[in-house]
Amino acid sequence: MLKYQILNEEEMKTIIDAGYRVMEEVGMDIHNERALELLKKAGCEADGVRVKISREMVEKAMETAPKVVNVYSRDGELAMELGGRNCYFGPGPTCPNFFDPETGERRPAIKQDAADTAKAVDALPNIDYAMSLCVIGDQTKTLADVHEIHAMIQNTTKPLVSWAFNEENLQMMIDMCAAACGSKDALREKPFLVVYAEPTTPLTHTKEALDKVILLNENGVPCIYTPGMIMGGTAPTTIAGALSIGLADSLTGLVISQLVAPGAPMICGAAGGPMDMKTMQHCYGAPEWMLLHGASAEIFHYMGLPVFHAAGVSDSKVVDAQSATESTMQIVNALGTGGNLIHDVGFMDLGMTGSIEQLVMCDEIIGMAKRLFEGIKIDKEQLAFDVIKEVGPGGNFLMADHTAMHFRETWSPDLIDRYGYAAWEANGKKDMTVRAQEKMRNILKTHEPKALSDDAKKAIDEVLAKAEAAVK
């Protein structure tokens, strides 16, 4: 497999040491009583909420943390082995706006958008898991995260990755997924839910974030714990400095998780990107954003931990050359550095707007990039000397048995146009954006995800109804 390298071993060791120094000499504020007590009991130096964690404690946590986190489909089939250089792509969450699949209008996101995103994920071969691409705005605001799971779980059998507002909502989400697969024990044995929790950079770990980490650890549900840094705002503007803080924040969650439940499945990362000082916006399409994510992947691989990554994002406001350029570079970067759980495919507009059209286009780019990173196989059959000898000078290989046996190994696109000009013209002169729109609409119109059983559907609906009743 092809790969490229951002950091050498000495550079990785230097950044890891810097992260440890932040943990040992600066410390972090822990605003969760249970986590604070666990850290104190384990021997951490504490002054109020300020806690300093030794590198020895981090290394001890790494001994019990799984090197590979297995995630399953709703039907209990192994879907993702998060670890090593295994790469899996999916959408992101939290976009307050959405591009309407029919009209193209940018509008506030609604629950149907989460359902449509999951349906598209279910149909797209290079999208491995579902996230909602939105923050639902047309349901009870305090239960929007629960409605996301309710919408997604009914529209795909692929794994679900989500976020949660608080511990109570997270429990409802776990209950829904347990109902779908039969029981909480079944969910623990073959989890198809992964949940994102986030420290507040710089070096602050809130009660709510750690409540979620602890609940996930206790239930055996994989947890992502990684910051969302803004370089120059909530983290140093330099990539190395941001990596140091991101490493310290993520590893703090890892230590707490292993104190709660040794062996708890955790996914780490040092995610974020630069602030453009001209616009004061956090830029997803910047090369520094890619370098930060890629270097983070290399560092956590070096430490033997599964890593959260991102790609398929654009700062553009429409699916265009900018969105294709930014997404392609990110996808190549994610595959090149071996990101495990690669999210945010379909993000646009600086992370403010979700786009299924962008998701569909990126599915094609991911497929193309995967073939690139497979590299070249070299053996007797591939060298094809016998057929070269048989055809000889001036011949052709079109009728050769060797060609019939191997031509399907060449990657074949679905959206990319390879016809001659006259054929393209006769087919309506459609550009990539139009072709992606048509494929998106066809999926949403015709694709039928596997339905939940009636009993599972009833149980999931009951969890949501009980939550709504409690609010009212």
PDB file of N, CA and C in Angstrom, residues 29 208 220 223 247 259 287 354 376 399 430 436 467:
ATOM      1  N   ASP A  29      -7.658  21.307  33.801  1.00  0.00           N
ATOM      2  CA  ASP A  29      -8.745  21.482  34.763  1.00  0.00           C
ATOM      3  C   ASP A  29      -9.792  20.407  34.535  1.00  0.00           C
ATOM      4  N   GLU A 208     -19.849  17.661  31.738  1.00  0.00           N
ATOM      5  CA  GLU A 208     -20.692  17.009  30.728  1.00  0.00           C
ATOM      6  C   GLU A 208     -19.877  16.086  29.829  1.00  0.00           C
ATOM      7  N   GLY A 220     -19.355  -0.210  27.593  1.00  0.00           N
ATOM      8  CA  GLY A 220     -18.585  -0.866  26.554  1.00  0.00           C
ATOM      9  C   GLY A 220     -18.806  -0.306  25.164  1.00  0.00           C
ATOM     10  N   CYS A 223     -15.759   5.141  22.520  1.00  0.00           N
ATOM     11  CA  CYS A 223     -15.805   6.585  22.728  1.00  0.00           C
ATOM     12  C   CYS A 223     -14.687   7.259  21.944  1.00  0.00           C
ATOM     13  N   LEU A 247      -2.698  16.525  21.976  1.00  0.00           N
ATOM     14  CA  LEU A 247      -2.245  15.250  22.530  1.00  0.00           C
ATOM     15  C   LEU A 247      -2.554  15.179  24.023  1.00  0.00           C
ATOM     16  N   LEU A 259      -9.072   4.207  33.853  1.00  0.00           N
ATOM     17  CA  LEU A 259      -9.324   4.150  35.302  1.00  0.00           C
ATOM     18  C   LEU A 259     -10.768   3.722  35.568  1.00  0.00           C
ATOM     19  N   PRO A 287      -4.243  23.765   4.013  1.00  0.00           N
ATOM     20  CA  PRO A 287      -3.239  22.694   4.080  1.00  0.00           C
ATOM     21  C   PRO A 287      -2.768  22.416   5.505  1.00  0.00           C
ATOM     22  N   GLY A 354     -24.543  21.005   5.872  1.00  0.00           N
ATOM     23  CA  GLY A 354     -24.384  19.637   5.411  1.00  0.00           C
ATOM     24  C   GLY A 354     -24.873  19.482   3.987  1.00  0.00           C
ATOM     25  N   ILE A 376       0.678  -1.092  -6.813  1.00  0.00           N
ATOM     26  CA  ILE A 376       0.832  -1.991  -7.961  1.00  0.00           C
ATOM     27  C   ILE A 376       1.253  -3.375  -7.477  1.00  0.00           C
ATOM     28  N   MET A 399      -8.028  -8.785 -27.660  1.00  0.00           N
ATOM     29  CA  MET A 399      -8.640 -10.109 -27.740  1.00  0.00           C
ATOM     30  C   MET A 399      -7.922 -11.146 -26.874  1.00  0.00           C
ATOM     31  N   LYS A 430     -23.707  17.280 -19.023  1.00  0.00           N
ATOM     32  CA  LYS A 430     -23.782  17.367 -17.561  1.00  0.00           C
ATOM     33  C   LYS A 430     -22.385  17.420 -16.948  1.00  0.00           C
ATOM     34  N   ALA A 436     -23.684  14.363  -9.739  1.00  0.00           N
ATOM     35  CA  ALA A 436     -23.794  14.044  -8.310  1.00  0.00           C
ATOM     36  C   ALA A 436     -25.200  14.322  -7.798  1.00  0.00           C
ATOM     37  N   ALA A 467     -38.978  10.196  26.417  1.00  0.00           N
ATOM     38  CA  ALA A 467     -38.145  11.396  26.536  1.00  0.00           C
ATOM     39  C   ALA A 467     -38.944  12.650  26.259  1.00  0.00           C
TER      40      ALA A 467
END
